[in-house]
């Protein structure tokens, strides 16, 4: 490895002390993730309310619920948009630069968050069609935030604390889920006190206050606020030096931008930038044999682990309310009025987020640069497997009233180890191990594989978790395999995640260029990047 060929601007970033611009970047990128999580998961807080408002038949003993096809569309359409956005904006981020594309995704998220709470007409069809249309494009914008936020943070960070910085951006997702619960609690509580209604079992028509229609709209529209607040700061961020130098080949701009960021004078190294750019090592494309040889197994590892994780993670998160109802932690729908039901679901989600989701993320931030990505991911998948089977096998035991708190505690632990585990590391690693010119694209592909898993989790679990007894299924659903068997299936999926983690390399403590072989001349025998071809951890 010829040290003389290393670019000074990138070395300066790698060895920079942790300073204000690092934290500024975390907040700017992190607020995007706060918004992403808020927007993706707040829908689970209001789907039961939507069913009551638009699908209640007053001749029935139970309040209305969304028909299967509508529930699947409302829950899954944003995930479909996210998958498309991850692929498209991931590719665009490598073509146009991280910064240019970053602003587009944010505007899309703000506009579509606001539009999600509006609807054409008041018929069920009109409301659902409008909601699904804007949630698809909201998801499209959210999708772009994944590869861009991860790539920007990894390219700004120093090598000593890079894992913690990228994980901190992702950890804002926990606060987004928590924020969704708190906003729903405040809005539903205010409306419930102002417009008091009897429970459905007492007075079916009066249990649904006309003002309930504002509740779900306000909860969805609030997601525009955090994104809008950070737009100005996103636009002021300079392009990352790694993109400017290694992809755009503009040494002068890279040195100028990073001199301002780091508050040091950096040399303009045009000759080195041109020389590095001419190396065959720095020019192979995504579909080349060279990429397959060096990074093929890495890409298989990052895509499969994220795919498997998201099947489990999203099925758990989107359908928390169903699991809580199944173990009677939330009363039956007929025993509440419409707005109070939102309050009870939000309270349960907020409690889970506060006790397990948020702490799990920050445990990863604290330990990722000490014990490494590989160990955290393997440990997370292992404990998720253990707790899923511990919930599933004695499932009847957990449904009994004295044992419900135990069920919630165990269920919380699966969330804790998802977040102090693969939910964070699957986001971090693809932003580190691929070359700068393909980094955003490969992260987008990995994240899109995750969203494909999320779609399977969202749609599959909706049907699978239905009771095996046809008389006990939700209206319009065929019998499923039941919650118990669904939890067993999720346990098996988590175990497979452990197996595929073996394909993911350890990236702790190395510079991005050490991992990818960029920013250095080729060794005479062509083995400059022999280290990066390793697919087992060190």
JSON list of C-alpha atoms in Angstrom, two decimals, residues 302-518:
[
{"chain": "A", "resi": 302, "resn": "UNK", "atom": "CA", "xyz": [-25.77, -7.21, 3.31]},
{"chain": "A", "resi": 303, "resn": "UNK", "atom": "CA", "xyz": [-28.90, -7.84, 1.19]},
{"chain": "A", "resi": 304, "resn": "UNK", "atom": "CA", "xyz": [-29.91, -11.20, 2.73]},
{"chain": "A", "resi": 305, "resn": "UNK", "atom": "CA", "xyz": [-29.37, -10.16, 6.36]},
{"chain": "A", "resi": 306, "resn": "UNK", "atom": "CA", "xyz": [-31.35, -6.93, 5.87]},
{"chain": "A", "resi": 307, "resn": "UNK", "atom": "CA", "xyz": [-34.09, -8.84, 4.01]},
{"chain": "A", "resi": 308, "resn": "UNK", "atom": "CA", "xyz": [-34.46, -11.42, 6.80]},
{"chain": "A", "resi": 309, "resn": "UNK", "atom": "CA", "xyz": [-34.28, -8.85, 9.59]},
{"chain": "A", "resi": 310, "resn": "UNK", "atom": "CA", "xyz": [-37.01, -6.65, 8.11]},
{"chain": "A", "resi": 311, "resn": "UNK", "atom": "CA", "xyz": [-39.47, -9.55, 7.71]},
{"chain": "A", "resi": 312, "resn": "UNK", "atom": "CA", "xyz": [-39.29, -9.96, 11.49]},
{"chain": "A", "resi": 313, "resn": "UNK", "atom": "CA", "xyz": [-38.89, -6.30, 12.45]},
{"chain": "A", "resi": 314, "resn": "UNK", "atom": "CA", "xyz": [-41.70, -4.80, 10.38]},
{"chain": "A", "resi": 315, "resn": "UNK", "atom": "CA", "xyz": [-44.21, -7.57, 11.04]},
{"chain": "A", "resi": 316, "resn": "UNK", "atom": "CA", "xyz": [-43.62, -6.93, 14.76]},
{"chain": "A", "resi": 317, "resn": "UNK", "atom": "CA", "xyz": [-43.76, -3.15, 14.53]},
{"chain": "A", "resi": 318, "resn": "UNK", "atom": "CA", "xyz": [-46.71, -2.68, 12.18]},
{"chain": "A", "resi": 319, "resn": "UNK", "atom": "CA", "xyz": [-48.83, -5.22, 14.02]},
{"chain": "A", "resi": 320, "resn": "UNK", "atom": "CA", "xyz": [-47.97, -4.50, 17.63]},
{"chain": "A", "resi": 321, "resn": "UNK", "atom": "CA", "xyz": [-51.57, -3.45, 18.16]},
{"chain": "A", "resi": 322, "resn": "UNK", "atom": "CA", "xyz": [-52.83, -6.87, 16.97]},
{"chain": "A", "resi": 323, "resn": "UNK", "atom": "CA", "xyz": [-50.47, -8.75, 19.28]},
{"chain": "A", "resi": 324, "resn": "UNK", "atom": "CA", "xyz": [-51.44, -6.54, 22.24]},
{"chain": "A", "resi": 325, "resn": "UNK", "atom": "CA", "xyz": [-55.11, -7.18, 21.47]},
{"chain": "A", "resi": 326, "resn": "UNK", "atom": "CA", "xyz": [-54.47, -10.94, 21.14]},
{"chain": "A", "resi": 327, "resn": "UNK", "atom": "CA", "xyz": [-53.06, -11.09, 24.67]},
{"chain": "A", "resi": 328, "resn": "UNK", "atom": "CA", "xyz": [-55.81, -8.71, 25.91]},
{"chain": "A", "resi": 329, "resn": "UNK", "atom": "CA", "xyz": [-53.32, -5.96, 26.81]},
{"chain": "A", "resi": 330, "resn": "UNK", "atom": "CA", "xyz": [-55.60, -3.59, 24.90]},
{"chain": "A", "resi": 331, "resn": "UNK", "atom": "CA", "xyz": [-59.36, -4.05, 25.54]},
{"chain": "A", "resi": 332, "resn": "UNK", "atom": "CA", "xyz": [-61.62, -5.42, 22.80]},
{"chain": "A", "resi": 333, "resn": "UNK", "atom": "CA", "xyz": [-62.67, -2.78, 20.26]},
{"chain": "A", "resi": 334, "resn": "UNK", "atom": "CA", "xyz": [-66.34, -2.84, 21.38]},
{"chain": "A", "resi": 335, "resn": "UNK", "atom": "CA", "xyz": [-65.24, -1.88, 24.92]},
{"chain": "A", "resi": 336, "resn": "UNK", "atom": "CA", "xyz": [-63.79, 1.48, 23.79]},
{"chain": "A", "resi": 337, "resn": "UNK", "atom": "CA", "xyz": [-64.89, 4.48, 21.80]},
{"chain": "A", "resi": 338, "resn": "UNK", "atom": "CA", "xyz": [-63.03, 5.23, 18.56]},
{"chain": "A", "resi": 339, "resn": "UNK", "atom": "CA", "xyz": [-60.70, 7.98, 19.82]},
{"chain": "A", "resi": 340, "resn": "UNK", "atom": "CA", "xyz": [-59.87, 6.21, 23.08]},
{"chain": "A", "resi": 341, "resn": "UNK", "atom": "CA", "xyz": [-58.78, 3.15, 21.07]},
{"chain": "A", "resi": 342, "resn": "UNK", "atom": "CA", "xyz": [-56.12, 5.31, 19.34]},
{"chain": "A", "resi": 343, "resn": "UNK", "atom": "CA", "xyz": [-54.98, 6.47, 22.78]},
{"chain": "A", "resi": 344, "resn": "UNK", "atom": "CA", "xyz": [-54.63, 2.89, 24.10]},
{"chain": "A", "resi": 345, "resn": "UNK", "atom": "CA", "xyz": [-52.72, 1.68, 21.01]},
{"chain": "A", "resi": 346, "resn": "UNK", "atom": "CA", "xyz": [-50.42, 4.74, 21.15]},
{"chain": "A", "resi": 347, "resn": "UNK", "atom": "CA", "xyz": [-49.79, 4.21, 24.87]},
{"chain": "A", "resi": 348, "resn": "UNK", "atom": "CA", "xyz": [-48.73, 0.59, 24.29]},
{"chain": "A", "resi": 349, "resn": "UNK", "atom": "CA", "xyz": [-46.44, 1.54, 21.36]},
{"chain": "A", "resi": 350, "resn": "UNK", "atom": "CA", "xyz": [-44.89, 4.42, 23.33]},
{"chain": "A", "resi": 351, "resn": "UNK", "atom": "CA", "xyz": [-44.16, 2.13, 26.27]},
{"chain": "A", "resi": 352, "resn": "UNK", "atom": "CA", "xyz": [-42.46, -0.46, 24.04]},
{"chain": "A", "resi": 353, "resn": "UNK", "atom": "CA", "xyz": [-40.46, 2.28, 22.27]},
{"chain": "A", "resi": 354, "resn": "UNK", "atom": "CA", "xyz": [-39.38, 3.89, 25.54]},
{"chain": "A", "resi": 355, "resn": "UNK", "atom": "CA", "xyz": [-38.38, 0.68, 27.30]},
{"chain": "A", "resi": 356, "resn": "UNK", "atom": "CA", "xyz": [-36.79, -1.32, 24.49]},
{"chain": "A", "resi": 357, "resn": "UNK", "atom": "CA", "xyz": [-36.67, 0.26, 21.03]},
{"chain": "A", "resi": 358, "resn": "UNK", "atom": "CA", "xyz": [-34.85, 3.51, 21.91]},
{"chain": "A", "resi": 359, "resn": "UNK", "atom": "CA", "xyz": [-32.37, 1.98, 24.42]},
{"chain": "A", "resi": 360, "resn": "UNK", "atom": "CA", "xyz": [-31.50, -0.77, 21.91]},
{"chain": "A", "resi": 361, "resn": "UNK", "atom": "CA", "xyz": [-30.40, 1.74, 19.29]},
{"chain": "A", "resi": 362, "resn": "UNK", "atom": "CA", "xyz": [-28.20, 3.68, 21.72]},
{"chain": "A", "resi": 363, "resn": "UNK", "atom": "CA", "xyz": [-26.55, 0.52, 23.06]},
{"chain": "A", "resi": 364, "resn": "UNK", "atom": "CA", "xyz": [-25.39, -0.03, 19.48]},
{"chain": "A", "resi": 365, "resn": "UNK", "atom": "CA", "xyz": [-24.09, 3.55, 19.26]},
{"chain": "A", "resi": 366, "resn": "UNK", "atom": "CA", "xyz": [-22.10, 3.04, 22.49]},
{"chain": "A", "resi": 367, "resn": "UNK", "atom": "CA", "xyz": [-20.58, -0.36, 21.67]},
{"chain": "A", "resi": 368, "resn": "UNK", "atom": "CA", "xyz": [-20.29, -0.65, 17.87]},
{"chain": "A", "resi": 369, "resn": "UNK", "atom": "CA", "xyz": [-16.75, 0.73, 17.67]},
{"chain": "A", "resi": 370, "resn": "UNK", "atom": "CA", "xyz": [-15.60, -1.45, 20.58]},
{"chain": "A", "resi": 371, "resn": "UNK", "atom": "CA", "xyz": [-17.05, -4.89, 19.92]},
{"chain": "A", "resi": 372, "resn": "UNK", "atom": "CA", "xyz": [-17.57, -4.48, 16.17]},
{"chain": "A", "resi": 373, "resn": "UNK", "atom": "CA", "xyz": [-20.43, -4.76, 13.69]},
{"chain": "A", "resi": 374, "resn": "UNK", "atom": "CA", "xyz": [-20.18, -8.52, 13.20]},
{"chain": "A", "resi": 375, "resn": "UNK", "atom": "CA", "xyz": [-20.43, -9.43, 16.90]},
{"chain": "A", "resi": 376, "resn": "UNK", "atom": "CA", "xyz": [-23.39, -7.10, 17.48]},
{"chain": "A", "resi": 377, "resn": "UNK", "atom": "CA", "xyz": [-25.28, -8.42, 14.44]},
{"chain": "A", "resi": 378, "resn": "UNK", "atom": "CA", "xyz": [-24.69, -12.08, 15.31]},
{"chain": "A", "resi": 379, "resn": "UNK", "atom": "CA", "xyz": [-25.64, -11.51, 18.96]},
{"chain": "A", "resi": 380, "resn": "UNK", "atom": "CA", "xyz": [-28.79, -9.59, 17.98]},
{"chain": "A", "resi": 381, "resn": "UNK", "atom": "CA", "xyz": [-30.05, -12.29, 15.62]},
{"chain": "A", "resi": 382, "resn": "UNK", "atom": "CA", "xyz": [-29.25, -14.97, 18.23]},
{"chain": "A", "resi": 383, "resn": "UNK", "atom": "CA", "xyz": [-31.28, -13.32, 21.02]},
{"chain": "A", "resi": 384, "resn": "UNK", "atom": "CA", "xyz": [-34.13, -12.43, 18.66]},
{"chain": "A", "resi": 385, "resn": "UNK", "atom": "CA", "xyz": [-34.32, -16.13, 17.76]},
{"chain": "A", "resi": 386, "resn": "UNK", "atom": "CA", "xyz": [-34.26, -17.18, 21.42]},
{"chain": "A", "resi": 387, "resn": "UNK", "atom": "CA", "xyz": [-36.97, -14.72, 22.52]},
{"chain": "A", "resi": 388, "resn": "UNK", "atom": "CA", "xyz": [-39.23, -15.47, 19.55]},
{"chain": "A", "resi": 389, "resn": "UNK", "atom": "CA", "xyz": [-39.19, -19.17, 20.37]},
{"chain": "A", "resi": 390, "resn": "UNK", "atom": "CA", "xyz": [-39.63, -18.38, 24.08]},
{"chain": "A", "resi": 391, "resn": "UNK", "atom": "CA", "xyz": [-42.79, -16.44, 23.18]},
{"chain": "A", "resi": 392, "resn": "UNK", "atom": "CA", "xyz": [-44.09, -18.89, 20.60]},
{"chain": "A", "resi": 393, "resn": "UNK", "atom": "CA", "xyz": [-43.67, -22.33, 22.14]},
{"chain": "A", "resi": 394, "resn": "UNK", "atom": "CA", "xyz": [-45.56, -21.66, 25.42]},
{"chain": "A", "resi": 395, "resn": "UNK", "atom": "CA", "xyz": [-47.84, -19.11, 23.66]},
{"chain": "A", "resi": 396, "resn": "UNK", "atom": "CA", "xyz": [-51.00, -20.21, 25.52]},
{"chain": "A", "resi": 397, "resn": "UNK", "atom": "CA", "xyz": [-49.20, -19.56, 28.82]},
{"chain": "A", "resi": 398, "resn": "UNK", "atom": "CA", "xyz": [-48.57, -15.92, 27.80]},
{"chain": "A", "resi": 399, "resn": "UNK", "atom": "CA", "xyz": [-52.22, -15.28, 26.88]},
{"chain": "A", "resi": 400, "resn": "UNK", "atom": "CA", "xyz": [-53.37, -15.99, 30.45]},
{"chain": "A", "resi": 401, "resn": "UNK", "atom": "CA", "xyz": [-54.08, -12.82, 32.42]},
{"chain": "A", "resi": 402, "resn": "UNK", "atom": "CA", "xyz": [-51.40, -13.22, 35.17]},
{"chain": "A", "resi": 403, "resn": "UNK", "atom": "CA", "xyz": [-48.67, -13.70, 32.52]},
{"chain": "A", "resi": 404, "resn": "UNK", "atom": "CA", "xyz": [-49.39, -10.78, 30.22]},
{"chain": "A", "resi": 405, "resn": "UNK", "atom": "CA", "xyz": [-46.74, -8.50, 31.68]},
{"chain": "A", "resi": 406, "resn": "UNK", "atom": "CA", "xyz": [-44.20, -11.29, 31.13]},
{"chain": "A", "resi": 407, "resn": "UNK", "atom": "CA", "xyz": [-45.26, -11.52, 27.48]},
{"chain": "A", "resi": 408, "resn": "UNK", "atom": "CA", "xyz": [-44.80, -7.77, 26.99]},
{"chain": "A", "resi": 409, "resn": "UNK", "atom": "CA", "xyz": [-41.38, -7.91, 28.69]},
{"chain": "A", "resi": 410, "resn": "UNK", "atom": "CA", "xyz": [-40.21, -10.76, 26.42]},
{"chain": "A", "resi": 411, "resn": "UNK", "atom": "CA", "xyz": [-41.70, -9.05, 23.37]},
{"chain": "A", "resi": 412, "resn": "UNK", "atom": "CA", "xyz": [-39.82, -5.87, 24.34]},
{"chain": "A", "resi": 413, "resn": "UNK", "atom": "CA", "xyz": [-36.56, -7.81, 24.56]},
{"chain": "A", "resi": 414, "resn": "UNK", "atom": "CA", "xyz": [-36.91, -8.97, 20.94]},
{"chain": "A", "resi": 415, "resn": "UNK", "atom": "CA", "xyz": [-37.14, -5.28, 19.98]},
{"chain": "A", "resi": 416, "resn": "UNK", "atom": "CA", "xyz": [-34.18, -4.40, 22.19]},
{"chain": "A", "resi": 417, "resn": "UNK", "atom": "CA", "xyz": [-31.96, -7.01, 20.51]},
{"chain": "A", "resi": 418, "resn": "UNK", "atom": "CA", "xyz": [-33.22, -6.11, 17.04]},
{"chain": "A", "resi": 419, "resn": "UNK", "atom": "CA", "xyz": [-31.96, -2.57, 17.64]},
{"chain": "A", "resi": 420, "resn": "UNK", "atom": "CA", "xyz": [-28.88, -3.54, 19.67]},
{"chain": "A", "resi": 421, "resn": "UNK", "atom": "CA", "xyz": [-28.22, -5.87, 16.78]},
{"chain": "A", "resi": 422, "resn": "UNK", "atom": "CA", "xyz": [-29.03, -6.26, 13.09]},
{"chain": "A", "resi": 423, "resn": "UNK", "atom": "CA", "xyz": [-31.51, -3.41, 12.70]},
{"chain": "A", "resi": 424, "resn": "UNK", "atom": "CA", "xyz": [-28.63, -0.97, 13.27]},
{"chain": "A", "resi": 425, "resn": "UNK", "atom": "CA", "xyz": [-25.70, -2.92, 11.79]},
{"chain": "A", "resi": 426, "resn": "UNK", "atom": "CA", "xyz": [-27.45, -3.77, 8.51]},
{"chain": "A", "resi": 427, "resn": "UNK", "atom": "CA", "xyz": [-27.72, 0.02, 8.00]},
{"chain": "A", "resi": 428, "resn": "UNK", "atom": "CA", "xyz": [-24.11, 0.78, 8.99]},
{"chain": "A", "resi": 429, "resn": "UNK", "atom": "CA", "xyz": [-22.08, -1.85, 7.12]},
{"chain": "A", "resi": 430, "resn": "UNK", "atom": "CA", "xyz": [-23.21, -1.22, 3.49]},
{"chain": "A", "resi": 431, "resn": "UNK", "atom": "CA", "xyz": [-22.19, 2.44, 3.93]},
{"chain": "A", "resi": 432, "resn": "UNK", "atom": "CA", "xyz": [-18.62, 1.35, 4.69]},
{"chain": "A", "resi": 433, "resn": "UNK", "atom": "CA", "xyz": [-17.52, -1.63, 2.61]},
{"chain": "A", "resi": 434, "resn": "UNK", "atom": "CA", "xyz": [-18.28, -0.58, -1.00]},
{"chain": "A", "resi": 435, "resn": "UNK", "atom": "CA", "xyz": [-16.28, 1.86, -3.23]},
{"chain": "A", "resi": 436, "resn": "UNK", "atom": "CA", "xyz": [-17.26, 5.57, -3.16]},
{"chain": "A", "resi": 437, "resn": "UNK", "atom": "CA", "xyz": [-18.59, 5.55, -6.75]},
{"chain": "A", "resi": 438, "resn": "UNK", "atom": "CA", "xyz": [-20.92, 2.61, -5.91]},
{"chain": "A", "resi": 439, "resn": "UNK", "atom": "CA", "xyz": [-21.48, 3.21, -2.17]},
{"chain": "A", "resi": 440, "resn": "UNK", "atom": "CA", "xyz": [-24.88, 4.89, -2.38]},
{"chain": "A", "resi": 441, "resn": "UNK", "atom": "CA", "xyz": [-26.07, 2.42, -5.05]},
{"chain": "A", "resi": 442, "resn": "UNK", "atom": "CA", "xyz": [-25.01, -0.67, -3.04]},
{"chain": "A", "resi": 443, "resn": "UNK", "atom": "CA", "xyz": [-26.51, 0.74, 0.15]},
{"chain": "A", "resi": 444, "resn": "UNK", "atom": "CA", "xyz": [-29.74, 1.40, -1.78]},
{"chain": "A", "resi": 445, "resn": "UNK", "atom": "CA", "xyz": [-29.78, -2.19, -3.10]},
{"chain": "A", "resi": 446, "resn": "UNK", "atom": "CA", "xyz": [-29.18, -3.60, 0.41]},
{"chain": "A", "resi": 447, "resn": "UNK", "atom": "CA", "xyz": [-31.87, -1.35, 1.90]},
{"chain": "A", "resi": 448, "resn": "UNK", "atom": "CA", "xyz": [-34.33, -2.24, -0.89]},
{"chain": "A", "resi": 449, "resn": "UNK", "atom": "CA", "xyz": [-33.80, -5.93, -0.11]},
{"chain": "A", "resi": 450, "resn": "UNK", "atom": "CA", "xyz": [-34.71, -5.02, 3.46]},
{"chain": "A", "resi": 451, "resn": "UNK", "atom": "CA", "xyz": [-37.88, -3.30, 2.33]},
{"chain": "A", "resi": 452, "resn": "UNK", "atom": "CA", "xyz": [-38.81, -6.36, 0.23]},
{"chain": "A", "resi": 453, "resn": "UNK", "atom": "CA", "xyz": [-38.59, -8.25, 3.53]},
{"chain": "A", "resi": 454, "resn": "UNK", "atom": "CA", "xyz": [-40.66, -5.55, 5.23]},
{"chain": "A", "resi": 455, "resn": "UNK", "atom": "CA", "xyz": [-43.37, -5.91, 2.56]},
{"chain": "A", "resi": 456, "resn": "UNK", "atom": "CA", "xyz": [-43.44, -9.68, 3.13]},
{"chain": "A", "resi": 457, "resn": "UNK", "atom": "CA", "xyz": [-43.58, -9.04, 6.88]},
{"chain": "A", "resi": 458, "resn": "UNK", "atom": "CA", "xyz": [-46.36, -6.47, 6.54]},
{"chain": "A", "resi": 459, "resn": "UNK", "atom": "CA", "xyz": [-48.55, -8.36, 4.05]},
{"chain": "A", "resi": 460, "resn": "UNK", "atom": "CA", "xyz": [-47.69, -11.88, 5.18]},
{"chain": "A", "resi": 461, "resn": "UNK", "atom": "CA", "xyz": [-48.14, -11.33, 8.90]},
{"chain": "A", "resi": 462, "resn": "UNK", "atom": "CA", "xyz": [-51.47, -9.59, 8.32]},
{"chain": "A", "resi": 463, "resn": "UNK", "atom": "CA", "xyz": [-52.88, -12.86, 6.96]},
{"chain": "A", "resi": 464, "resn": "UNK", "atom": "CA", "xyz": [-50.70, -15.38, 8.79]},
{"chain": "A", "resi": 465, "resn": "UNK", "atom": "CA", "xyz": [-51.51, -14.09, 12.29]},
{"chain": "A", "resi": 466, "resn": "UNK", "atom": "CA", "xyz": [-55.26, -14.60, 11.80]},
{"chain": "A", "resi": 467, "resn": "UNK", "atom": "CA", "xyz": [-56.85, -17.20, 14.05]},
{"chain": "A", "resi": 468, "resn": "UNK", "atom": "CA", "xyz": [-57.03, -20.77, 12.70]},
{"chain": "A", "resi": 469, "resn": "UNK", "atom": "CA", "xyz": [-60.68, -20.86, 13.77]},
{"chain": "A", "resi": 470, "resn": "UNK", "atom": "CA", "xyz": [-62.72, -19.22, 10.99]},
{"chain": "A", "resi": 471, "resn": "UNK", "atom": "CA", "xyz": [-65.25, -17.82, 13.47]},
{"chain": "A", "resi": 472, "resn": "UNK", "atom": "CA", "xyz": [-62.51, -15.84, 15.27]},
{"chain": "A", "resi": 473, "resn": "UNK", "atom": "CA", "xyz": [-60.77, -14.16, 12.32]},
{"chain": "A", "resi": 474, "resn": "UNK", "atom": "CA", "xyz": [-61.07, -10.43, 11.61]},
{"chain": "A", "resi": 475, "resn": "UNK", "atom": "CA", "xyz": [-63.85, -9.52, 9.18]},
{"chain": "A", "resi": 476, "resn": "UNK", "atom": "CA", "xyz": [-63.04, -10.51, 5.60]},
{"chain": "A", "resi": 477, "resn": "UNK", "atom": "CA", "xyz": [-59.88, -12.49, 6.40]},
{"chain": "A", "resi": 478, "resn": "UNK", "atom": "CA", "xyz": [-59.39, -16.19, 5.70]},
{"chain": "A", "resi": 479, "resn": "UNK", "atom": "CA", "xyz": [-58.13, -18.32, 8.62]},
{"chain": "A", "resi": 480, "resn": "UNK", "atom": "CA", "xyz": [-54.37, -17.99, 9.16]},
{"chain": "A", "resi": 481, "resn": "UNK", "atom": "CA", "xyz": [-51.78, -20.00, 11.04]},
{"chain": "A", "resi": 482, "resn": "UNK", "atom": "CA", "xyz": [-52.37, -18.01, 14.24]},
{"chain": "A", "resi": 483, "resn": "UNK", "atom": "CA", "xyz": [-50.07, -15.75, 16.24]},
{"chain": "A", "resi": 484, "resn": "UNK", "atom": "CA", "xyz": [-48.22, -18.72, 17.80]},
{"chain": "A", "resi": 485, "resn": "UNK", "atom": "CA", "xyz": [-47.16, -20.27, 14.48]},
{"chain": "A", "resi": 486, "resn": "UNK", "atom": "CA", "xyz": [-46.38, -16.83, 13.06]},
{"chain": "A", "resi": 487, "resn": "UNK", "atom": "CA", "xyz": [-43.97, -16.22, 15.94]},
{"chain": "A", "resi": 488, "resn": "UNK", "atom": "CA", "xyz": [-42.32, -19.63, 15.30]},
{"chain": "A", "resi": 489, "resn": "UNK", "atom": "CA", "xyz": [-41.86, -18.67, 11.63]},
{"chain": "A", "resi": 490, "resn": "UNK", "atom": "CA", "xyz": [-40.26, -15.36, 12.68]},
{"chain": "A", "resi": 491, "resn": "UNK", "atom": "CA", "xyz": [-37.92, -17.28, 14.99]},
{"chain": "A", "resi": 492, "resn": "UNK", "atom": "CA", "xyz": [-36.73, -19.44, 12.06]},
{"chain": "A", "resi": 493, "resn": "UNK", "atom": "CA", "xyz": [-36.19, -16.30, 9.95]},
{"chain": "A", "resi": 494, "resn": "UNK", "atom": "CA", "xyz": [-34.04, -14.77, 12.71]},
{"chain": "A", "resi": 495, "resn": "UNK", "atom": "CA", "xyz": [-31.95, -17.96, 12.84]},
{"chain": "A", "resi": 496, "resn": "UNK", "atom": "CA", "xyz": [-31.32, -17.72, 9.07]},
{"chain": "A", "resi": 497, "resn": "UNK", "atom": "CA", "xyz": [-30.19, -14.13, 9.67]},
{"chain": "A", "resi": 498, "resn": "UNK", "atom": "CA", "xyz": [-27.47, -15.50, 11.96]},
{"chain": "A", "resi": 499, "resn": "UNK", "atom": "CA", "xyz": [-26.28, -17.85, 9.22]},
{"chain": "A", "resi": 500, "resn": "UNK", "atom": "CA", "xyz": [-26.05, -15.16, 6.51]},
{"chain": "A", "resi": 501, "resn": "UNK", "atom": "CA", "xyz": [-24.24, -12.78, 8.88]},
{"chain": "A", "resi": 502, "resn": "UNK", "atom": "CA", "xyz": [-21.18, -14.97, 8.27]},
{"chain": "A", "resi": 503, "resn": "UNK", "atom": "CA", "xyz": [-20.88, -13.36, 4.80]},
{"chain": "A", "resi": 504, "resn": "UNK", "atom": "CA", "xyz": [-20.58, -9.83, 6.20]},
{"chain": "A", "resi": 505, "resn": "UNK", "atom": "CA", "xyz": [-17.02, -8.52, 6.83]},
{"chain": "A", "resi": 506, "resn": "UNK", "atom": "CA", "xyz": [-15.91, -6.58, 9.91]},
{"chain": "A", "resi": 507, "resn": "UNK", "atom": "CA", "xyz": [-15.22, -2.91, 9.14]},
{"chain": "A", "resi": 508, "resn": "UNK", "atom": "CA", "xyz": [-14.33, -1.63, 12.61]},
{"chain": "A", "resi": 509, "resn": "UNK", "atom": "CA", "xyz": [-11.35, 0.73, 12.88]},
{"chain": "A", "resi": 510, "resn": "UNK", "atom": "CA", "xyz": [-10.45, 0.84, 9.17]},
{"chain": "A", "resi": 511, "resn": "UNK", "atom": "CA", "xyz": [-10.70, 3.81, 6.84]},
{"chain": "A", "resi": 512, "resn": "UNK", "atom": "CA", "xyz": [-13.24, 3.54, 4.01]},
{"chain": "A", "resi": 513, "resn": "UNK", "atom": "CA", "xyz": [-10.39, 3.41, 1.49]},
{"chain": "A", "resi": 514, "resn": "UNK", "atom": "CA", "xyz": [-8.64, 0.58, 3.36]},
{"chain": "A", "resi": 515, "resn": "UNK", "atom": "CA", "xyz": [-11.88, -1.39, 3.11]},
{"chain": "A", "resi": 516, "resn": "UNK", "atom": "CA", "xyz": [-12.42, -0.71, -0.61]},
{"chain": "A", "resi": 517, "resn": "UNK", "atom": "CA", "xyz": [-8.85, -0.34, -1.94]},
{"chain": "A", "resi": 518, "resn": "UNK", "atom": "CA", "xyz": [-9.44, 3.19, -3.26]}
]
